[in-house]
């Protein structure tokens, strides 16, 4: 029995596009609530209470709705007609064990990622301090900005380190990209062991996500820097595109990639 873990990016992209109607029909309420809260908060930003407690409460509500939406979308994408047997609620609204697993997995992965990022930053800060390039600047950020602007001599080494560190952190993030699909698909908590799912597939996953995200980035840039700059309703529409279209597309892509990898792993 040979081990195969590759997946087809083309098939995953097709599945992602084909998933949209099912996502809207099965998780319409979950997506609608998430859009209403995020978009509504944006439109009424100047009228919202400015207290820290209110901000924390709003973030908490958004996070809960995010996990609810992810839970429903992954159930629909991975289990299809059997999604209701896996706990899919009315309109995709439910809070069950899968949502709790998604939260715990996200928390564990976030802690792991922050530890790596902090380590990378500490190494850079120590090297910058020992080099003497940070002397004469009010902060490390000011020193880094000067290095990037000057980019001469030893500056190049630090610039290359920043580029390599950024690429490495992106690599780590992509390595964990199938964790949510695994938590729903395997019906158990999956954290660091999700790294094995993406072995040999980081490049394909990156390409697929880049293809999906690129049009939305372009539209956002045009809306942000174009003639519609500063219009709150435009950003409200962009939030709608991200919640109602981009989110299901990404979930559909990751679900298809996960399903292909698991199916092909031992064939």
XYZ file of C-alpha atoms in Angstrom, residues 5-8 174-175 195-208 261:
21
model
C -1.114 12.716 0.113
C -1.174 15.078 -2.854
C -4.329 16.812 -3.991
C -5.481 18.533 -7.158
C -0.398 27.494 5.693
C 0.805 24.347 7.467
C 0.768 19.710 10.460
C 1.045 16.251 8.933
C -1.966 16.805 6.691
C -0.240 19.546 4.722
C 3.108 17.779 4.291
C 4.172 18.215 0.682
C 1.134 20.365 -0.102
C 2.060 23.802 1.237
C 2.885 25.102 -2.234
C -0.398 23.913 -3.715
C -2.411 25.275 -0.807
C -0.672 28.645 -1.111
C -1.334 28.809 -4.856
C -4.989 27.883 -4.412
C -5.590 14.243 0.976
